[in-house]
Short mmCIF file of C-alpha atoms and ligand atoms in Angstrom, two decimals:
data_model
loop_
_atom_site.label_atom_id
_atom_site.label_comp_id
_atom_site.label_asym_id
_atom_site.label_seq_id
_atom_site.Cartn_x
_atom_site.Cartn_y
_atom_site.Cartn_z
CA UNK D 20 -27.96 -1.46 6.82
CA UNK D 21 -31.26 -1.48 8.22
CA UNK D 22 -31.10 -2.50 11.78
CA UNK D 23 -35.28 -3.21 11.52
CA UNK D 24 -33.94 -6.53 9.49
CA UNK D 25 -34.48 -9.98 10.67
CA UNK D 26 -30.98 -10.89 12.38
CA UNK D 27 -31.96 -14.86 12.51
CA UNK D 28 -34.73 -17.25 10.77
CA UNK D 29 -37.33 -18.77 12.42
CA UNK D 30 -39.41 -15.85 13.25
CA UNK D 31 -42.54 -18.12 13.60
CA UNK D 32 -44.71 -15.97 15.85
CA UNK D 33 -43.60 -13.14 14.31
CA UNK D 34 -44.57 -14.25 10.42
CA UNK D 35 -47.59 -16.41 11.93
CA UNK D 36 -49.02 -12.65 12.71
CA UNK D 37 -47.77 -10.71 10.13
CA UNK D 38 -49.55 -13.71 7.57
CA UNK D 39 -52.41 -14.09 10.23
CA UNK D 40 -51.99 -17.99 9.49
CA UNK D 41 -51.10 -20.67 12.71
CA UNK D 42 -47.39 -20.92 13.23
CA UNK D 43 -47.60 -24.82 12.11
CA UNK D 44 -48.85 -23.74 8.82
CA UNK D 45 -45.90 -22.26 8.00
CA UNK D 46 -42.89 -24.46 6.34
CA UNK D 47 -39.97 -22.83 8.06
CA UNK D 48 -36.58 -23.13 5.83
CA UNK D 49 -35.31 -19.99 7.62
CA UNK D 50 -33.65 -21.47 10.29
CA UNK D 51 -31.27 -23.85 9.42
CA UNK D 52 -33.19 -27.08 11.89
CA UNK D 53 -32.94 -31.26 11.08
CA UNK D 54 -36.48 -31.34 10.42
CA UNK D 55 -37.22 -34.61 11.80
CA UNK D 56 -39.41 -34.81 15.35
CA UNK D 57 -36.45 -34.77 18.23
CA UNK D 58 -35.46 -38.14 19.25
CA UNK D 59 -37.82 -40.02 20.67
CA UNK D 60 -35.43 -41.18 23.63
CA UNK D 61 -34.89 -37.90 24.45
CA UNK D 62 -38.59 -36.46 24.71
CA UNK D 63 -38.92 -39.77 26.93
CA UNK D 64 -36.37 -38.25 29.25
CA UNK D 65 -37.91 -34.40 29.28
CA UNK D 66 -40.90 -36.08 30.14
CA UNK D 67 -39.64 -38.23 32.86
CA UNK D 68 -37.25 -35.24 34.13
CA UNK D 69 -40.61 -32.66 34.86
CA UNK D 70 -41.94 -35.63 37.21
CA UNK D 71 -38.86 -36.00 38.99
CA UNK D 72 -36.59 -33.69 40.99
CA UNK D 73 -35.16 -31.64 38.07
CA UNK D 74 -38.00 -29.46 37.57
CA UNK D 75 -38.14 -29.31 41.78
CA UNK D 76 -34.77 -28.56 42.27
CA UNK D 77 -31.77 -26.29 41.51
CA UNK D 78 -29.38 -28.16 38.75
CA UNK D 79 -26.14 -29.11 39.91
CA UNK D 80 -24.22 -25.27 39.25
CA UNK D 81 -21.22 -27.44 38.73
CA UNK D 82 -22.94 -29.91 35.46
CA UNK D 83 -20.90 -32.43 36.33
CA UNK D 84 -22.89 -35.76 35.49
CA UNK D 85 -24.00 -33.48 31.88
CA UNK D 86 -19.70 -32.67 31.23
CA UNK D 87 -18.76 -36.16 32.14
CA UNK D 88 -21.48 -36.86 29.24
CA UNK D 89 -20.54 -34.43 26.93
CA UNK D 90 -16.50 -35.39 27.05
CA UNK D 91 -16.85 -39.23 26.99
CA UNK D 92 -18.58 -38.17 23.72
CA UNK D 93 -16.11 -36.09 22.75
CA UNK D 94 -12.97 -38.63 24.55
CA UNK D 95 -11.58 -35.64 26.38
CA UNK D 96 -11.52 -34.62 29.94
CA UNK D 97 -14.73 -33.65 31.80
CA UNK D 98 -12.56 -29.90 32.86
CA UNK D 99 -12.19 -29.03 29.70
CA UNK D 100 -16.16 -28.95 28.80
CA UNK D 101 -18.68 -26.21 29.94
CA UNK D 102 -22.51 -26.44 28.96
CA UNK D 103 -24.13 -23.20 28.15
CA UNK D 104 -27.53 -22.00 27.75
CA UNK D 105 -26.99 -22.87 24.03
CA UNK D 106 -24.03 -21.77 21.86
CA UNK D 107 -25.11 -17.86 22.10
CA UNK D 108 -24.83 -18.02 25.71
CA UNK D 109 -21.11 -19.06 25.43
CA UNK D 110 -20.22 -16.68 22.96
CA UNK D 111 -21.06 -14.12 25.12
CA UNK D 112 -18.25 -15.21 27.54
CA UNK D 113 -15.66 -15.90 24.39
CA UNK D 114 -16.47 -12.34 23.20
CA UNK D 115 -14.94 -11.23 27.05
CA UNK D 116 -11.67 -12.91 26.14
CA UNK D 117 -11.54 -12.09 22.49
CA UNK D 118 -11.95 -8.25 23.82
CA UNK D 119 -9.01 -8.70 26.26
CA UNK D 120 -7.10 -9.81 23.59
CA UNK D 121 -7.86 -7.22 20.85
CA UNK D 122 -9.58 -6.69 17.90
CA UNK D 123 -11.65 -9.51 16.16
CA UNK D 124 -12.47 -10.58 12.63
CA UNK D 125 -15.33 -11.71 11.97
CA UNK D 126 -14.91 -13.43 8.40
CA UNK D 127 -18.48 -11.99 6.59
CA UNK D 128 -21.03 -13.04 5.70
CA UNK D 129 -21.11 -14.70 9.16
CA UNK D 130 -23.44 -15.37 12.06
CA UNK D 131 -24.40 -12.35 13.77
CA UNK D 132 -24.39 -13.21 17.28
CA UNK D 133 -20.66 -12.91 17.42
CA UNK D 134 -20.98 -8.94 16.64
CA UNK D 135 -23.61 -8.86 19.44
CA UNK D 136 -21.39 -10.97 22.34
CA UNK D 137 -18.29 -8.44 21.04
CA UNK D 138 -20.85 -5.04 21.82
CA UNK D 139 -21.52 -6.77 25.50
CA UNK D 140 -17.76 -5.73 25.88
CA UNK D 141 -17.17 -2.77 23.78
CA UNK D 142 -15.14 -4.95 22.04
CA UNK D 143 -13.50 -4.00 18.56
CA UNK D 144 -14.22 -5.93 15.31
CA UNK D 145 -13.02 -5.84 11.61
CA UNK D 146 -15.92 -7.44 9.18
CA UNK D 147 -13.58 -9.19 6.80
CA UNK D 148 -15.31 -9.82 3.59
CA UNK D 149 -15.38 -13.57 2.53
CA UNK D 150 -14.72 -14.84 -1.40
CA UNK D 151 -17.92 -14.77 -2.65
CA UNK D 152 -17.52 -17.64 -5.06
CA UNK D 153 -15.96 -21.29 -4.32
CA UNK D 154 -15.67 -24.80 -5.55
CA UNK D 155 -17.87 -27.49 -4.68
CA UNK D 156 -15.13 -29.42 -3.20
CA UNK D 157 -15.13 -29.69 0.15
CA UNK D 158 -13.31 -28.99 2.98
CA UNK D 159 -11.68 -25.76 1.49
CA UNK D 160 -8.90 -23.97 2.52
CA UNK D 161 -10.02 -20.97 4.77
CA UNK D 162 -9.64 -18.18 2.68
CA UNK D 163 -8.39 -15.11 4.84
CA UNK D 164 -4.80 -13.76 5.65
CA UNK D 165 -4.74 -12.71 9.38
CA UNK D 166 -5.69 -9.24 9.74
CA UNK D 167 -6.26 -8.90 13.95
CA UNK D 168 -5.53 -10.73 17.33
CA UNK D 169 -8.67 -12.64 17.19
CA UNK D 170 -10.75 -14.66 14.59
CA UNK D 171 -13.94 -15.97 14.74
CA UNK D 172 -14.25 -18.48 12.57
CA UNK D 173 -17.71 -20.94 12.09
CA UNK D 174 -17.06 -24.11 10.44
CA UNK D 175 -18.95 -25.16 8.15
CA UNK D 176 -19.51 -21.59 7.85
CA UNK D 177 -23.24 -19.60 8.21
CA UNK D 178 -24.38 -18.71 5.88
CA UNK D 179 -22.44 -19.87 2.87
CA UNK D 180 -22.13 -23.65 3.79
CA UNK D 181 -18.62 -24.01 3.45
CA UNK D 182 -16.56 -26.86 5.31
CA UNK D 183 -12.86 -25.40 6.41
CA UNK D 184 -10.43 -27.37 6.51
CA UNK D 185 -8.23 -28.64 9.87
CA UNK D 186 -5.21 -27.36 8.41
CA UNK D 187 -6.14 -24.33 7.58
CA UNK D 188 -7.85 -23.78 10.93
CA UNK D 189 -4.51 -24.72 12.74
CA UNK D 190 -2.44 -22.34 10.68
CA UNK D 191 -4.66 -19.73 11.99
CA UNK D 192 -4.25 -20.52 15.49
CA UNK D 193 -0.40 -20.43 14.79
CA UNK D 194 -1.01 -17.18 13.83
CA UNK D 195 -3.63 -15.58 16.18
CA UNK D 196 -3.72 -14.86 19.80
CA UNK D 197 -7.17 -16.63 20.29
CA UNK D 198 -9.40 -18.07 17.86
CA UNK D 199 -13.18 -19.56 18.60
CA UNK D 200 -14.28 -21.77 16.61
CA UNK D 201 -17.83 -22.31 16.24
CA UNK D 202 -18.86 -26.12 15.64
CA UNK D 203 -22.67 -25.62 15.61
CA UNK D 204 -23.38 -27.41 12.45
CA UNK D 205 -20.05 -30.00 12.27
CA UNK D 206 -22.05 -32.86 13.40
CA UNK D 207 -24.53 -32.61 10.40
CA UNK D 208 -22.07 -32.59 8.05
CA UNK D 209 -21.25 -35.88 6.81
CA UNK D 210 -17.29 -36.64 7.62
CA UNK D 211 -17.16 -33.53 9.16
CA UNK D 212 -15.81 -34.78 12.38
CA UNK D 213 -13.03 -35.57 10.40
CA UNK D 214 -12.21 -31.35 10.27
CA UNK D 215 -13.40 -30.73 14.13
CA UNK D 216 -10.66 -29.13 16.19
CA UNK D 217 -12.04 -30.45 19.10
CA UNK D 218 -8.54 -33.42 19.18
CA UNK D 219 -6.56 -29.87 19.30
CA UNK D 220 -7.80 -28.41 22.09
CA UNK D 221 -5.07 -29.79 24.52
CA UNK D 222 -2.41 -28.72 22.19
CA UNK D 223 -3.87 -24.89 21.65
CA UNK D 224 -4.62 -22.84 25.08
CA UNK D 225 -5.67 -20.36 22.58
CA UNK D 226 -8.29 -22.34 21.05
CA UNK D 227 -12.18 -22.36 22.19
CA UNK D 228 -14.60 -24.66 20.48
CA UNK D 229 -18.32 -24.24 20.72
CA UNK D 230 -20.58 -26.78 20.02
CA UNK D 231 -24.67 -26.57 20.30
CA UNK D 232 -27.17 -29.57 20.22
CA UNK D 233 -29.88 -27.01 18.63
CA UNK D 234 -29.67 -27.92 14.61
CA UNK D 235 -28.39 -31.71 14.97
CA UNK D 236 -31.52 -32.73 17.41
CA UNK D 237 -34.03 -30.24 16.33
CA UNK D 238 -34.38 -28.85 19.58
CA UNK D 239 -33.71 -24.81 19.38
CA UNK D 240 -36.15 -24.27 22.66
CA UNK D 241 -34.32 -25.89 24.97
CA UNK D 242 -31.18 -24.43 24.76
CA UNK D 243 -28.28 -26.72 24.74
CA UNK D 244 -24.84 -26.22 23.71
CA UNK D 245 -21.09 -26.42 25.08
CA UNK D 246 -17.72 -24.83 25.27
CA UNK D 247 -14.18 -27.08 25.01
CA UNK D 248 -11.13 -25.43 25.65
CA UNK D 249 -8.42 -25.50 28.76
CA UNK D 250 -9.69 -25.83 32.14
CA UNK D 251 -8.95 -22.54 33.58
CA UNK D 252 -10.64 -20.18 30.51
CA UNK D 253 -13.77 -22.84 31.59
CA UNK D 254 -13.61 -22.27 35.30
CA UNK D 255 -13.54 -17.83 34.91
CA UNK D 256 -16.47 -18.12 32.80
CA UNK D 257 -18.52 -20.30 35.28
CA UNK D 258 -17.63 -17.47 37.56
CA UNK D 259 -18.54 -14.58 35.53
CA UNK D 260 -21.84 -15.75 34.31
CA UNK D 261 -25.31 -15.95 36.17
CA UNK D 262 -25.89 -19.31 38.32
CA UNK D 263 -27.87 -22.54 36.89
CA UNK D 264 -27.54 -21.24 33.25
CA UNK D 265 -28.62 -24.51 31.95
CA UNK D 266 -32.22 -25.71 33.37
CA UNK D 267 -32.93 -28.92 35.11
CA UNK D 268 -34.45 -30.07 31.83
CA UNK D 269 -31.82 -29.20 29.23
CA UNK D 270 -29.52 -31.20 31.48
CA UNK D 271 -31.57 -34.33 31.91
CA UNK D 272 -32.17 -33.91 27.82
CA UNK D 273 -28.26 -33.55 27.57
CA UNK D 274 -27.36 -36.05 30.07
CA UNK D 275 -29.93 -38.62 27.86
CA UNK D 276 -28.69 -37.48 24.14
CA UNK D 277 -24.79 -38.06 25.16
CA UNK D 278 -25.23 -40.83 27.26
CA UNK D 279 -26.66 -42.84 24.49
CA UNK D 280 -24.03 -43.61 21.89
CA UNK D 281 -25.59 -45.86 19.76
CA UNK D 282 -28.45 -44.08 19.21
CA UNK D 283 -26.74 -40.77 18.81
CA UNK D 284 -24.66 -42.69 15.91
CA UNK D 285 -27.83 -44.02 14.74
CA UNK D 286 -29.64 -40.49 14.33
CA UNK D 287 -26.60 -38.71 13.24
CA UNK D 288 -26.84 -41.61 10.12
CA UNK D 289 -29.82 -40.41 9.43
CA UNK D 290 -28.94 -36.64 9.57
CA UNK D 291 -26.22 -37.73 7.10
CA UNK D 292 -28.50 -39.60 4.90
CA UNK D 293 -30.80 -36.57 4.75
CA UNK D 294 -27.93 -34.33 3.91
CA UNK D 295 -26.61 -36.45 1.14
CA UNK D 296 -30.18 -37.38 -0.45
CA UNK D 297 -31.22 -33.50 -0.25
CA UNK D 298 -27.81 -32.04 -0.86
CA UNK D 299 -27.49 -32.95 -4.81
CA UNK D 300 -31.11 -33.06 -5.29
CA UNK D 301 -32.05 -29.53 -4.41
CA UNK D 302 -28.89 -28.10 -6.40
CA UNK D 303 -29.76 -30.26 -9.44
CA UNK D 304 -33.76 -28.82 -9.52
CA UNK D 305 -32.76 -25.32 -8.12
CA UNK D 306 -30.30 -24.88 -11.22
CA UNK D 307 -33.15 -25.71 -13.46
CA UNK D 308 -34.86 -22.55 -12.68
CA UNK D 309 -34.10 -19.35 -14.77
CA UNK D 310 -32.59 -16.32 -12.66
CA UNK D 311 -31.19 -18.47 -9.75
CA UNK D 312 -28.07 -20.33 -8.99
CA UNK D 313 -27.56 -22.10 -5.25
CA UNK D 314 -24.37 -22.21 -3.92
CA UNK D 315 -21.85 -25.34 -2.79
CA UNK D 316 -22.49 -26.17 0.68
CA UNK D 317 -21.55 -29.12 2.48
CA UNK D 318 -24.41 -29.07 5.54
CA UNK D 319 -28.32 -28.51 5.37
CA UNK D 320 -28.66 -25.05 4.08
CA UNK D 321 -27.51 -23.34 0.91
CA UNK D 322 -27.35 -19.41 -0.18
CA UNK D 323 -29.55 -18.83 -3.56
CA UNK D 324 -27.98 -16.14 -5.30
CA UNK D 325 -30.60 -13.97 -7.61
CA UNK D 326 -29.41 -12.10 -11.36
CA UNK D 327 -31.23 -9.46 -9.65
CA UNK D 328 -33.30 -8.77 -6.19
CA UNK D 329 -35.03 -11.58 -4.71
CA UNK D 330 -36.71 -9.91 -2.09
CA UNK D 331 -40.49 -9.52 -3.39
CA UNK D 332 -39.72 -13.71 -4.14
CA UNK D 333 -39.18 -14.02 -0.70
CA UNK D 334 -42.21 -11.79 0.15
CA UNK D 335 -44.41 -14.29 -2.49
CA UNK D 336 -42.95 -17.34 -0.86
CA UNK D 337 -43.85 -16.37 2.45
CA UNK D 338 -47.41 -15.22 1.15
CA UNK D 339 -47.69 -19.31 0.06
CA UNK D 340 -46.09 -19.89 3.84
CA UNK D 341 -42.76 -20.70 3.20
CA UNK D 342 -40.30 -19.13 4.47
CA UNK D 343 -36.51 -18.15 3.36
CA UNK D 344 -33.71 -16.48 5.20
CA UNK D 345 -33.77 -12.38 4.18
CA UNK D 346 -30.33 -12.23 3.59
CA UNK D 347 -30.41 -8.17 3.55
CA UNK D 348 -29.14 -7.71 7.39
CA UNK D 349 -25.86 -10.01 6.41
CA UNK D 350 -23.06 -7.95 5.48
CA UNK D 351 -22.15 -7.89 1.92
CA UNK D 352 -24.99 -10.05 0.84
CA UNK D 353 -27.70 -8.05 0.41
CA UNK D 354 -31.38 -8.09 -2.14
CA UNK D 355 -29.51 -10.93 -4.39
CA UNK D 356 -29.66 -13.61 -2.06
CA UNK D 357 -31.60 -16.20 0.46
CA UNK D 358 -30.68 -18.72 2.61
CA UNK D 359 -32.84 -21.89 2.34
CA UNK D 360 -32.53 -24.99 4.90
CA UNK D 361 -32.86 -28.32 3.60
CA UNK D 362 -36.80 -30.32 4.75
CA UNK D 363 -37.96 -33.08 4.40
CA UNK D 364 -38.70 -34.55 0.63
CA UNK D 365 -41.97 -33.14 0.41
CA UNK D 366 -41.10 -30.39 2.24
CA UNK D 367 -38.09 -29.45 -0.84
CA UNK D 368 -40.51 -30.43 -3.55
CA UNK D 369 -43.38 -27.92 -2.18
CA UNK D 370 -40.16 -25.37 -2.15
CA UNK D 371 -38.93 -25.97 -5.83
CA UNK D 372 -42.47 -25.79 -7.50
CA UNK D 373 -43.77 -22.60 -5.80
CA UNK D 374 -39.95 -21.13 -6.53
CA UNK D 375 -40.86 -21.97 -9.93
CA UNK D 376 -43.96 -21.35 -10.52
CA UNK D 377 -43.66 -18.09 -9.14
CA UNK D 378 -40.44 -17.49 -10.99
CA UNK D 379 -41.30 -18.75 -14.61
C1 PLP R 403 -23.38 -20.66 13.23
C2 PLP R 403 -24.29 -20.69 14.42
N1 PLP R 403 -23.77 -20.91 15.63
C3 PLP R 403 -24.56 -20.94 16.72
C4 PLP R 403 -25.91 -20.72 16.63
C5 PLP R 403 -26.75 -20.68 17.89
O1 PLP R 403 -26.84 -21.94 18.47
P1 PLP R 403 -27.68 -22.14 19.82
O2 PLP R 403 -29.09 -22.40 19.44
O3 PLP R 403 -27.03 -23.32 20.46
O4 PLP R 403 -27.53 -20.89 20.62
C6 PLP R 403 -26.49 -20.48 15.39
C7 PLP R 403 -27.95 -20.23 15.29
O5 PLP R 403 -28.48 -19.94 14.26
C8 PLP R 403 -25.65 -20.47 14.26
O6 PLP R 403 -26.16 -20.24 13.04
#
C-alpha cells in the first residue's frame, strides 16, 4: 500500500491548497463530525475559561473535578476514568499494555491509529480481515474467532458502520487476555448505549474502554477524550505519559459538557434525530444511482462500494469541493470504495446530485 495515502479525513488545509479554494468552502464528509456548530453552552465556557485562570495556570495533573464529571456521567467511580488528549492519545498508552501482553488483532478495515500506538512499542499485530458484507440489522454479532492475546475492537466499527453487539464483545473478553474497546462513535448511535461495555468494566480487569468527545460535540481541535478501566492500569499510564496532557481549556470544555446533563441529553436527541432522518434517506437516494451501493451502518457515516474504481469520482467530487474518505490506505478496501459522513440536509442533497450528475 502506498504509505503517501491519506491515513484520516479532514485534510482541510491540505485540500484547501491542493484546490487553491478557502478551507470553509469545502463541504467536508471525510471525517466522520456531527455537523452542527458545538454547543453553545460549551463555547460559553471556552470563552469564559481563556479570561480566567485556566489559560494562566497549569491544569490540575490529577483532572479530578473533569473525572468526577466524566464518571457521574458514566455512574462509575471517578478512579476508574482518565482524560486524554483525545482518544489517540490514550491509545497510545493501551498499545503499551496490549504489547506486554502479546500480539494484537486488529479486525480490518479498522481505524488506523491503533497500528500506529502498537509501532510506538514494537508491538506485534495480525490485520484480521473483516466480512465484507452484512445485514442491515443491527447490533450484529462480532464476526471473528480469536486468533491472538489482544483485540482491538471499535464499536460501531470505522469504517464499515457496524454496531457489535454486548454479547459478543463479552465472549471476547472471556476469551482474550486484554481487549480495548474503542467507544468513539457509541454515543451517536441511537440506543447504542444500550451495547456500551462501559457497566462491565468492574467485572473485566482486562477490559479498557475509550471514549472521545470529538464526533458527538463537533469539536476535533480541542482534543477531548477518556479511558475507563480498573484503577491501577489508570494510575501507570498517568505515570508514563507527559504532564498536563489535557489543556486548561479542554478541561473547562469537559468539565461544562458533563456537568450539564440535561443538555447533553438534549443534544445527543438531536444527534439521534439527525442520524435517523439522514440514515434511511441517504441509503434510499444513494441506491438510486447506477454503479454504487452504500453499505448498512448504524452511526453517521457509511462505506460506498463502486462496480469498479471510484477514485477519479472522488477526485471530481473534490474538484466541486466535496470531499469523501479515499478508502485506498485501509486494508482490504481499496479503489472500490469511499467513506462518506452524514451533513446536514442540504449538505446530503448537494452530495447526491453532484454524485449523480457526475455519475449518470
Ligand atoms: C474509531 C475512532 N476512534 C478514535 C478516533 C480519534 O478520536 P479523538 O479525536 O478523540 O482522538 C477516531 C478519529 O477518526 C476514530 O475514527
Amino acid at each position: 500500500m502506498n504509505s503517501n495515502l491519506p491515513k484520516h479525513g479532514g485534510n482541510l488545509n491540505q485540500e484547501a491548497r491542493r484546490l487553491h479554494c478557502k478551507t470553509k468552502q469545502l463541504l467536508d464528509a471525510s471525517a466522520s463530525i456531527v455537523p452542527f456548530e458545538p454547543p453553545i453552552s460549551l463555547q460559553q465556557s471556552l470563552r469564559e475559561a481563556i479570561s480566567n485562570e485556566s489559560l494562566r495556570s497549569y491544569p490540575d495533573w490529577t483532572y479530578e473535578e473533569l473525572r468526577i464529571a466524566i464518571a457521574k456521567w458514566h455512574h462509575i467511580t471517578p478512579k476508574m476514568v482518565l482524560p486524554g488528549n483525545g482518544a489517540a492519545e490514550l491509545f497510545t498508552w493501551a498499545a503499551r499494555e496490549a504489547t506486554k501482553e502479546g500480539i494484537s488483532c486488529l479486525p480490518s478495515p479498522g481505524f488506523s491509529d491503533y497500528a500506529r500506538a502498537l509501532r510506538c512499542w514494537d508491538g506485534q499485530f495480525i490485520e484480521t480481515p473483516l466480512p465484507m458484507s452484512w445485514p442491515s440489522r443491527m447490533p450484529q454479532e462480532f464476526p471473528l474467532t480469536k486468533v491472538s492475546e489482544v483485540l482491538w475492537i471499535t464499536n460501531p466499527h470505522n469504517p464499515t458502520g457496524q454496531l457489535w453487539s454486548k454479547e459478543s464483545i463479552e465472549f471476547q473478553i472471556k476469551a482474550h487476555k486484554l481487549v480495548i474497546c474503542d467507544e468513539a462513535f457509541l454515543p451517536l448511535v441511537p440506543n447504542g448505549e444500550n451495547e456500551s461495555m462501559i457497566p462491565l468494566v468492574e467485572k473485566y480487569s482486562n477490559l479498557i474502554v475509550i471514549r472521545s468527545l470529538t464526533k458527538l460535540f463537533s469539536i476535533p481541535g480541542l482534543r477531548l477524550g477518556y479511558a475507563i478501566s480498573n484503577s491501577e492500569r489508570l494510575q501507570a499510564w498517568s505515570r508514563w505519559r507527559d504532564p498536563w496532557p489535557v489543556n486548561g481549556l479542554a478541561v473547562a470544555g469537559g468539565i461544562n459538557l458533563m456537568s450539564h446533563k440535561a443538555s447533553i441529553h438534549s443534544w445527543i436527541d438531536k444527534v439521534h434525530n439527525w442520524i435517523q432522518e439522514e440514515g434511511p434517506w441517504l441509503q434510499a437516494r444513494l441506491k438510486e444511482i447506477p454503479g454504487i451501493s452504500p453499505k448498512p451502518s448504524a452511526v453517521n457515516f457509511l462505506l460506498i462500494q463502486g462496480d469498479k474504481s471510484l477514485t477519479l469520482l472522488r477526485k471530481k467530487l473534490a474538484e466541486k469541493y466535496i470531499l469523501l474518505r479515499d478508502c485506498r490506505s485501509f486494508s482490504y478496501l481499496g479503489e472500490k470504495y469511499l467513506r462518506m459522513s452524514f451533513q446536514t440536509k442540504t449538505g446530503n442533497q448537494r452530495i447526491v446530485n453532484t454524485l449523480r450528475n457526475l455519475i449518470i
